[in-house]
PDB file of C-alpha atoms in Angstrom:
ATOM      1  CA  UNK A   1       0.000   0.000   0.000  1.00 42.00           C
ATOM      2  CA  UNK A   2       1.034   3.558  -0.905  1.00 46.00           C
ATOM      3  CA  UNK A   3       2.916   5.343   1.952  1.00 49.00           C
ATOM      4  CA  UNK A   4       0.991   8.354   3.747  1.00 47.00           C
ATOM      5  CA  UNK A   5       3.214  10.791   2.200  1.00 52.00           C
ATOM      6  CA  UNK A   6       3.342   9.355  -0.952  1.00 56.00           C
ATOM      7  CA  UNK A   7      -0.377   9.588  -0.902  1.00 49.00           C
ATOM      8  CA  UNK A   8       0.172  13.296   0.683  1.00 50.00           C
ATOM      9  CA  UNK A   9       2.376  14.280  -2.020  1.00 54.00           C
ATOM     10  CA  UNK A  10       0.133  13.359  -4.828  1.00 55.00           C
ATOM     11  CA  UNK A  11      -2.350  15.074  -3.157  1.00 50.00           C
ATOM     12  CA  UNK A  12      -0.563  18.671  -2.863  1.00 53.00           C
ATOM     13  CA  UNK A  13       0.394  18.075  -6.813  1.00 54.00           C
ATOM     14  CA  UNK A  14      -3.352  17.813  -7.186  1.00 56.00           C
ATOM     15  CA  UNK A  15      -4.036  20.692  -5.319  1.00 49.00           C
ATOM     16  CA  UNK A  16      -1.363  22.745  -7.321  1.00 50.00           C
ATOM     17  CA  UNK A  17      -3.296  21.639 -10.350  1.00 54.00           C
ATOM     18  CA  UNK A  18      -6.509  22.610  -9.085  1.00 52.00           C
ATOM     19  CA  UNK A  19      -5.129  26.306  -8.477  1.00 51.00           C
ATOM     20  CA  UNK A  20      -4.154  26.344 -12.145  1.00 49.00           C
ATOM     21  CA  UNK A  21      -7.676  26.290 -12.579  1.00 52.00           C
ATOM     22  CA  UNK A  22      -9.015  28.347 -11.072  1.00 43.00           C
ATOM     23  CA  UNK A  23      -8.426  31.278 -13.505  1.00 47.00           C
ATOM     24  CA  UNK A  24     -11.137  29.710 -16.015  1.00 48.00           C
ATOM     25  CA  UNK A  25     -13.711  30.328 -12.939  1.00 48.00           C
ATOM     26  CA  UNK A  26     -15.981  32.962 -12.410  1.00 56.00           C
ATOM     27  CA  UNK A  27     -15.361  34.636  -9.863  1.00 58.00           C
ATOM     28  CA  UNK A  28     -17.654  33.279  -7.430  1.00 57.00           C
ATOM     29  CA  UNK A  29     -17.291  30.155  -8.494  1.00 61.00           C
ATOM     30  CA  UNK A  30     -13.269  30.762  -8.261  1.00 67.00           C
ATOM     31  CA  UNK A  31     -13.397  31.918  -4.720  1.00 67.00           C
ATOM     32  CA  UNK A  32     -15.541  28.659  -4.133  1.00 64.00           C
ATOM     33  CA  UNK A  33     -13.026  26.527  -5.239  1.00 66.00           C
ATOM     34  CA  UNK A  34     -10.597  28.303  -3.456  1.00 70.00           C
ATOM     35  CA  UNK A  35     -11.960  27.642  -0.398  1.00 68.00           C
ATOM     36  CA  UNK A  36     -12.341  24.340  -1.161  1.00 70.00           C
ATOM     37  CA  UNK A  37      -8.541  23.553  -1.789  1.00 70.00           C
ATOM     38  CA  UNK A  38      -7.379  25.610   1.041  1.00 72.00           C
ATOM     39  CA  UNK A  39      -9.437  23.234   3.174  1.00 70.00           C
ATOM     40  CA  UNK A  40      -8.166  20.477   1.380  1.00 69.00           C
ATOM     41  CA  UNK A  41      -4.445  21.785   2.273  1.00 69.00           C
ATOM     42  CA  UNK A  42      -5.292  21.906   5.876  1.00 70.00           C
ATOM     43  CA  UNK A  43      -6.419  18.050   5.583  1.00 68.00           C
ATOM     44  CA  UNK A  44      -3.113  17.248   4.032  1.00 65.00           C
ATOM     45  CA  UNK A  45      -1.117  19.463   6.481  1.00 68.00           C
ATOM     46  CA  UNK A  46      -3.148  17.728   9.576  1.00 70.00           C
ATOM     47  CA  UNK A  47      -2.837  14.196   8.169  1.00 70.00           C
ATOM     48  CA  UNK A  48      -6.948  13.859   8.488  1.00 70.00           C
ATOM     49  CA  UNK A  49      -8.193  10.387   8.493  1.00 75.00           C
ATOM     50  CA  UNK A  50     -10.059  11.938   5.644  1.00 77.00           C
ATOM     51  CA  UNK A  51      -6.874  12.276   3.486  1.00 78.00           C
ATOM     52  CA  UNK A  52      -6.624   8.905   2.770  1.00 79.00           C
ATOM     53  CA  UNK A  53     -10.259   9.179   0.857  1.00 83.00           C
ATOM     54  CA  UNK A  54      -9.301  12.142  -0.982  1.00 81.00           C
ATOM     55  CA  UNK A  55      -6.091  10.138  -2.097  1.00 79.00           C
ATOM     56  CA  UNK A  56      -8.410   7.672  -3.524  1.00 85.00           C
ATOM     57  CA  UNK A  57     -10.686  10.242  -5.099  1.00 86.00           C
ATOM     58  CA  UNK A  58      -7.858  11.951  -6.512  1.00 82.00           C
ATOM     59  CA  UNK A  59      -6.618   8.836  -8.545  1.00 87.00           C
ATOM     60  CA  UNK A  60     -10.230   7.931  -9.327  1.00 92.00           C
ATOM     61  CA  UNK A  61     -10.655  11.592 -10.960  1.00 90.00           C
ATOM     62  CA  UNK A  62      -7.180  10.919 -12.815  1.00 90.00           C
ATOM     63  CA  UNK A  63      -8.800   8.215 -14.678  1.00 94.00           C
ATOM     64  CA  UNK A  64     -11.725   9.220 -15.257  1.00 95.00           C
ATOM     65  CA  UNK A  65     -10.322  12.403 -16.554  1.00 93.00           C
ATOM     66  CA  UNK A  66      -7.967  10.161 -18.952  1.00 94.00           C
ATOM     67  CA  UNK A  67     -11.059   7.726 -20.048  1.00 95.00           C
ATOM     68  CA  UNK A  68     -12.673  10.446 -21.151  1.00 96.00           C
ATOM     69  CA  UNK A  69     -10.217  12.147 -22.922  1.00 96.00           C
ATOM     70  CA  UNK A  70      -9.130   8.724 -24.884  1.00 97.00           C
ATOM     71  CA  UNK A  71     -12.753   7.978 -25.883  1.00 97.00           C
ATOM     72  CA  UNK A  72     -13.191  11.547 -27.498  1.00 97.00           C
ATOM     73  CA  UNK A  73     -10.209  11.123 -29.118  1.00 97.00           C
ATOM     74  CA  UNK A  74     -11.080   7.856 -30.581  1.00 98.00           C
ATOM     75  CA  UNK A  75     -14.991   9.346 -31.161  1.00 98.00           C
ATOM     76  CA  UNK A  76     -13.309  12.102 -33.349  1.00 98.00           C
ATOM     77  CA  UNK A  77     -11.353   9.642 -35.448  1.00 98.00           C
ATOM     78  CA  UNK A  78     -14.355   7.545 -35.776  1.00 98.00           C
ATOM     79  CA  UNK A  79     -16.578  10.607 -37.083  1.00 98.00           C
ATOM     80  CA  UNK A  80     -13.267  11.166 -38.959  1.00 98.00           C
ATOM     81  CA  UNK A  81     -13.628   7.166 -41.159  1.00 98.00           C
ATOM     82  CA  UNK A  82     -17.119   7.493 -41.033  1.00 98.00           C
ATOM     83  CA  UNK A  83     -16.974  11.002 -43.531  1.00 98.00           C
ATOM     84  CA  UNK A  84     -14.180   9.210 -45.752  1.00 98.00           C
ATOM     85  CA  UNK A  85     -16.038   6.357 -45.525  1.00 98.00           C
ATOM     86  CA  UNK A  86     -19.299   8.420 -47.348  1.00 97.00           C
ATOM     87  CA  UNK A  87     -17.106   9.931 -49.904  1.00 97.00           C
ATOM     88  CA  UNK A  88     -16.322   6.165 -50.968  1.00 96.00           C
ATOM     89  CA  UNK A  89     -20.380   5.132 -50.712  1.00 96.00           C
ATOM     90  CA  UNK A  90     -21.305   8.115 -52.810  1.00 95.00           C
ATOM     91  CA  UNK A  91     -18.573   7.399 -55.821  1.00 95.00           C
ATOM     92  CA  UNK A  92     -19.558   3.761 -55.646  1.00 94.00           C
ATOM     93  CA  UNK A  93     -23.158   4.840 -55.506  1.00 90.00           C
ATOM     94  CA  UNK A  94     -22.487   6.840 -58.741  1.00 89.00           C
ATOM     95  CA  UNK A  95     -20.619   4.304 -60.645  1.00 87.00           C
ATOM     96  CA  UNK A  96     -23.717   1.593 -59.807  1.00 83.00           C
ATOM     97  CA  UNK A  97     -26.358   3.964 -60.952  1.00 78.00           C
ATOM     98  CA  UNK A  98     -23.700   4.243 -64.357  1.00 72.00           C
ATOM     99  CA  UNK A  99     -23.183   0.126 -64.422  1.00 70.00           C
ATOM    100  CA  UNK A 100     -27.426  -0.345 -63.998  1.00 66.00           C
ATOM    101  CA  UNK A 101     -27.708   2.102 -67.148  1.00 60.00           C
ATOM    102  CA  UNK A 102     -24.740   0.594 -68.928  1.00 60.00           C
ATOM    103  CA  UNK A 103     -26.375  -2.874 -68.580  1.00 62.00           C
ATOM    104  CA  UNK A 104     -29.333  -1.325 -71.093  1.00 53.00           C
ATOM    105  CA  UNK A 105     -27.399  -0.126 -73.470  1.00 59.00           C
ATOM    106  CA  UNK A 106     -25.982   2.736 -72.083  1.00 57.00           C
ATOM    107  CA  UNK A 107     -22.826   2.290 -74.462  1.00 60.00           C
ATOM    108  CA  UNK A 108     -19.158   3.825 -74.144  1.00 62.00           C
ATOM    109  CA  UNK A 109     -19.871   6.931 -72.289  1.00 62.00           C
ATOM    110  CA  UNK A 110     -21.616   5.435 -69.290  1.00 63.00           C
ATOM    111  CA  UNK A 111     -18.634   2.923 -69.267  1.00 70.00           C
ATOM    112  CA  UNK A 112     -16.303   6.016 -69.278  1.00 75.00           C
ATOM    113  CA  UNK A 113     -18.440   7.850 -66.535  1.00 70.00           C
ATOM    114  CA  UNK A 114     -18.372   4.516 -64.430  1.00 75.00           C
ATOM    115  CA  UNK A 115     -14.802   3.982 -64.720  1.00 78.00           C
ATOM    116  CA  UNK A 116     -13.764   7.705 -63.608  1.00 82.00           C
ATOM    117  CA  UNK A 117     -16.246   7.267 -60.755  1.00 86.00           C
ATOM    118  CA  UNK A 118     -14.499   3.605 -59.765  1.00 88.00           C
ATOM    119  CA  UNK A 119     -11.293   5.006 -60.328  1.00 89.00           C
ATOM    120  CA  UNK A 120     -12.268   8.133 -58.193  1.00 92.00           C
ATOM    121  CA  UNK A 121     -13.448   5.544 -55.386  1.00 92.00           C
ATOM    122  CA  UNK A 122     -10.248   3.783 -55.747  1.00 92.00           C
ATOM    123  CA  UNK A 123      -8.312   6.841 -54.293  1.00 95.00           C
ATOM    124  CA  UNK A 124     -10.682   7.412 -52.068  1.00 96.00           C
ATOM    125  CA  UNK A 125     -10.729   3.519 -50.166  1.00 95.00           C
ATOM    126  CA  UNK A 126      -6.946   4.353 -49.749  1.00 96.00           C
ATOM    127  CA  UNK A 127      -7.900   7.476 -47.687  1.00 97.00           C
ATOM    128  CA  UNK A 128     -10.928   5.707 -46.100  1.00 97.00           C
ATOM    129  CA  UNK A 129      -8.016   3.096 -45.254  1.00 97.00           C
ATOM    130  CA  UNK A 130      -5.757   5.236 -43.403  1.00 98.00           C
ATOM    131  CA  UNK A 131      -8.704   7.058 -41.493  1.00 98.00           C
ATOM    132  CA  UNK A 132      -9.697   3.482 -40.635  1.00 98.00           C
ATOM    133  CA  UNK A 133      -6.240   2.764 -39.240  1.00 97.00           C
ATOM    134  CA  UNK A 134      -6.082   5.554 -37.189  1.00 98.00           C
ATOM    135  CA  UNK A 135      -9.654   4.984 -35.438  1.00 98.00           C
ATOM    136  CA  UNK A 136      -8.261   1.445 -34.742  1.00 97.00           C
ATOM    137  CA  UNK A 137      -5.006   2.938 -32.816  1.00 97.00           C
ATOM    138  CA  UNK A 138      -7.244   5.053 -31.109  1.00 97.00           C
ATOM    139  CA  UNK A 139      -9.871   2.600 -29.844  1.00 97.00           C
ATOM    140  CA  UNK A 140      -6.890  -0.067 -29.051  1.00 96.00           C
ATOM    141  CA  UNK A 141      -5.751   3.254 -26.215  1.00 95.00           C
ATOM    142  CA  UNK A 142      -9.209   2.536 -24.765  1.00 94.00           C
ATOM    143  CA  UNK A 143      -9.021  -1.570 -24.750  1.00 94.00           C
ATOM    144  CA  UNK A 144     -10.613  -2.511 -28.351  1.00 94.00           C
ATOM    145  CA  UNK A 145      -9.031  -4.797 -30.365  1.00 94.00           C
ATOM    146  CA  UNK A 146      -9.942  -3.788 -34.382  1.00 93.00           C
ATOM    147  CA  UNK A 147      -8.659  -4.190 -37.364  1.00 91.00           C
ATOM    148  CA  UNK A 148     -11.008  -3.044 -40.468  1.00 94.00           C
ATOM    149  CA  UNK A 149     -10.102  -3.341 -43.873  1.00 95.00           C
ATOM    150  CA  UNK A 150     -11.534  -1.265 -47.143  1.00 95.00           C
ATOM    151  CA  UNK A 151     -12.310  -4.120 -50.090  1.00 92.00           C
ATOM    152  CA  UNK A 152     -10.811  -3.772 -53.225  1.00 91.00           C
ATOM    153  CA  UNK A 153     -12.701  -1.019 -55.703  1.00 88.00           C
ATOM    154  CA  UNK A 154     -11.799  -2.613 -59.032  1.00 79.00           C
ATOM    155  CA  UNK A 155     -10.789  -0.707 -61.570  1.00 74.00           C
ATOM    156  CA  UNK A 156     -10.342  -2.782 -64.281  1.00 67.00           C
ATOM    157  CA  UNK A 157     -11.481  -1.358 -67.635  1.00 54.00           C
ATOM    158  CA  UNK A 158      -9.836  -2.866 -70.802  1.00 42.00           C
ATOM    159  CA  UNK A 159     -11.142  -6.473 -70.547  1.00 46.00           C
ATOM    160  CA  UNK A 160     -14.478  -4.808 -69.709  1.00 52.00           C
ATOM    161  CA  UNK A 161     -14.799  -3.035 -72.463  1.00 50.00           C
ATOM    162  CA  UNK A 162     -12.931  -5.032 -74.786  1.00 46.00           C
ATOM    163  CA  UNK A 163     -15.812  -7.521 -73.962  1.00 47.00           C
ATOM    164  CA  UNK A 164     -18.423  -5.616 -73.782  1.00 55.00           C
ATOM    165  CA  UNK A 165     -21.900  -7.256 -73.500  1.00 57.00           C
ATOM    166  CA  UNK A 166     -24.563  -8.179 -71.333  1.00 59.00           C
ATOM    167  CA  UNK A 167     -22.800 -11.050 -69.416  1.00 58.00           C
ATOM    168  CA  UNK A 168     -20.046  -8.831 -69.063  1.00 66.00           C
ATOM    169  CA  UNK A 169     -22.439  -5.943 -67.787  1.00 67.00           C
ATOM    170  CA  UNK A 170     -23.875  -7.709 -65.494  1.00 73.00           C
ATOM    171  CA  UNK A 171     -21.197  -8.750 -63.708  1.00 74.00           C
ATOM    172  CA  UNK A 172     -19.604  -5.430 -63.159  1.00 79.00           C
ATOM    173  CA  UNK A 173     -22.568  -4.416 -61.833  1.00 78.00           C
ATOM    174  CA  UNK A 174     -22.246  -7.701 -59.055  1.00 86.00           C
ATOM    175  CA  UNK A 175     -18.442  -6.501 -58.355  1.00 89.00           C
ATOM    176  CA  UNK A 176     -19.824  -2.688 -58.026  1.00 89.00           C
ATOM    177  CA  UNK A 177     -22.531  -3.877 -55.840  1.00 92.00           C
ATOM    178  CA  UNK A 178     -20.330  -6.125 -53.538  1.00 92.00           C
ATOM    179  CA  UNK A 179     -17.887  -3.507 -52.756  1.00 93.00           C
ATOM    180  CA  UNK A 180     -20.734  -1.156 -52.113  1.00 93.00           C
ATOM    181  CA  UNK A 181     -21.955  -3.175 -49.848  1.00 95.00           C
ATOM    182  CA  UNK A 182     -18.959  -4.312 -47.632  1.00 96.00           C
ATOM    183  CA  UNK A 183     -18.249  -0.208 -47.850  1.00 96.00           C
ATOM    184  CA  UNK A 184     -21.822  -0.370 -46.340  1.00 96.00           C
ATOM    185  CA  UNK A 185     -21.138  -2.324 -43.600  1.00 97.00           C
ATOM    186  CA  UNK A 186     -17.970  -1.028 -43.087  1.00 97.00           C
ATOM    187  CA  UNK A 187     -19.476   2.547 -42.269  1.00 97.00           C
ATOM    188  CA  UNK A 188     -22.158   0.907 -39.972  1.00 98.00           C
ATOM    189  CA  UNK A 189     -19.574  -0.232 -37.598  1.00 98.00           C
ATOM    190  CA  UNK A 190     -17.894   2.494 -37.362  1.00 98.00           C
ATOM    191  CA  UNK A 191     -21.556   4.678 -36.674  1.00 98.00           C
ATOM    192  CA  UNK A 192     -22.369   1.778 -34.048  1.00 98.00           C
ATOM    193  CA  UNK A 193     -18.924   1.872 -32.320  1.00 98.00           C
ATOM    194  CA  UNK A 194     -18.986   5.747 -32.302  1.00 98.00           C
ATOM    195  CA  UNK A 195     -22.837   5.444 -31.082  1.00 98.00           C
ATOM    196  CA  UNK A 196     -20.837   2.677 -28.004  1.00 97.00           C
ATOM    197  CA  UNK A 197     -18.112   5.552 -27.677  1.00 97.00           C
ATOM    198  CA  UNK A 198     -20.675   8.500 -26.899  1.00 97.00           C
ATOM    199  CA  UNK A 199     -22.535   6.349 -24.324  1.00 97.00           C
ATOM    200  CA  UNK A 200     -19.260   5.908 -22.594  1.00 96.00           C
ATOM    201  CA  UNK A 201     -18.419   9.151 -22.357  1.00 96.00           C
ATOM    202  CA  UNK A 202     -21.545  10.215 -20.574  1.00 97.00           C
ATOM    203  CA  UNK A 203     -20.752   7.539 -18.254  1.00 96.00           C
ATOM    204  CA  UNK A 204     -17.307   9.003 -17.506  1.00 96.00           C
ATOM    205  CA  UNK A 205     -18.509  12.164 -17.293  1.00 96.00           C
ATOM    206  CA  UNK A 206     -21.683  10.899 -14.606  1.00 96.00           C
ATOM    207  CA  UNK A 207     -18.805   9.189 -12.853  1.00 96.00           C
ATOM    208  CA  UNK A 208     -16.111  12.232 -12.810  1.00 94.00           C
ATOM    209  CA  UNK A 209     -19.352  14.571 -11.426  1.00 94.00           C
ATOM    210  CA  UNK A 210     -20.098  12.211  -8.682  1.00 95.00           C
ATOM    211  CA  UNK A 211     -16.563  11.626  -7.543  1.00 93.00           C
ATOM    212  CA  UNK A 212     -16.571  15.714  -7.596  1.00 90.00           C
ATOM    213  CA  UNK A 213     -19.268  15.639  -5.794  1.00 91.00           C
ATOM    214  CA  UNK A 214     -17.879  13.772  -3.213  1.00 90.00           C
ATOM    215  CA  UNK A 215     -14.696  15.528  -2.982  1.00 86.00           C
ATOM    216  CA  UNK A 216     -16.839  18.491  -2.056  1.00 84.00           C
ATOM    217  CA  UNK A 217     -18.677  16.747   0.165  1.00 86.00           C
ATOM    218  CA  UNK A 218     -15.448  16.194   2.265  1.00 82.00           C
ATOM    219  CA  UNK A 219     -14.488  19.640   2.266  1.00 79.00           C
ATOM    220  CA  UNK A 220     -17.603  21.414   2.607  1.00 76.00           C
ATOM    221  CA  UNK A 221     -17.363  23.089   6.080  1.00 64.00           C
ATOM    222  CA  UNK A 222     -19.399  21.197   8.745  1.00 59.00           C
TER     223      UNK A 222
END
């Protein structure tokens, strides 16, 4: 167990911290919280049963404080893949409505507007990619193991056209429609694990106010 003045010690750095905060207060809340650390000082200074408790708070407040800033870190670079991730369903979404006219005779310019919109999709998977890789560092910080991967947009054009017919139509259309759809459910778990991430930070936040709460509770003058 933590020696008394290690625990003291942590608790004057906290204290210090506190201070620093102050200055973001208005004023009556500042002189409030003022109050509040001086008595927590004299708890220290007196080695109060009670400091042992604070101690405890103090740490608690650390991590909850830490939580919450690692889960709005990984929210942002969720809301980050989701938005590539829409620039990719949109293309895609283009080049299928191209492919579903191409397959009735659409000819060569809705196979040249359907390639630029698969090739434009293309580019965009490798930035959905790398926003996808950074939500997954960022939700491994908080204890989630994840490892998405963009499917491959093809591209290929020549043999397509070179063989260009119905059969042939038909199942570039399929390819378009599968890599829409894994795109699809790509972008619904990142929207459900930002959803999980949002609900977690209320929680940290209920948590941090009622560990505040108690803190005051301690130092509130009898």
């Amino acid at each position: 167990m933590p020696s008394t003045s290690g625990a003291c010690a942590r608790l004057e750095a906290d204290v210090v911290a506190a201070d620093a905060e102050l200055v973001v207060l208005d004023p009556a809340s500042r002189e409030y919280a003022r109050l509040l650390a001086e008595k927590e000082r004299q708890l220290i200074r007196s080695d109060d049963p009670l400091a042992r408790e604070l101690a405890d708070l103090g740490a608690a407040l650390n991590r909850a404080s830490s939580d919450t800033r690692e889960c709005e870190e990984a929210h942002r670079a969720g809301q980050g893949a989701y938005e590539a991730l829409g620039v990719v369903l949109r293309l895609l979404n283009s080049a299928r409505t191209a492919s579903t006219f191409d397959m009735f005779g659409g000819g060569l310019l809705a196979d040249v507007f359907e390639h630029d919109k698969l090739t434009s999709a293309d580019k965009a998977a490798w930035h959905a990619q790398r926003a996808l890789d950074v939500f997954s560092r960022e939700l491994a910080d908080i204890g989630i193991t994840a490892g998405p991967v963009m499917p491959k947009v093809d591209t290929r054009w020549f043999v397509d056209t070179f063989f260009d017919n119905i059969i042939s139509d038909v199942l570039k259309h399929q390819r378009i429609e599968k890599t829409r759809a894994e795109v699809e459910k790509l972008a619904r778990w990142v929207r459900d694990t930002c959803a999980y991430l949002k609900a977690r930070r209320a929680q940290l936040l209920a948590e941090t106010s009622r560990l505040l709460t108690r803190r005051e509770e301690l130092l509130r003058p009898a």
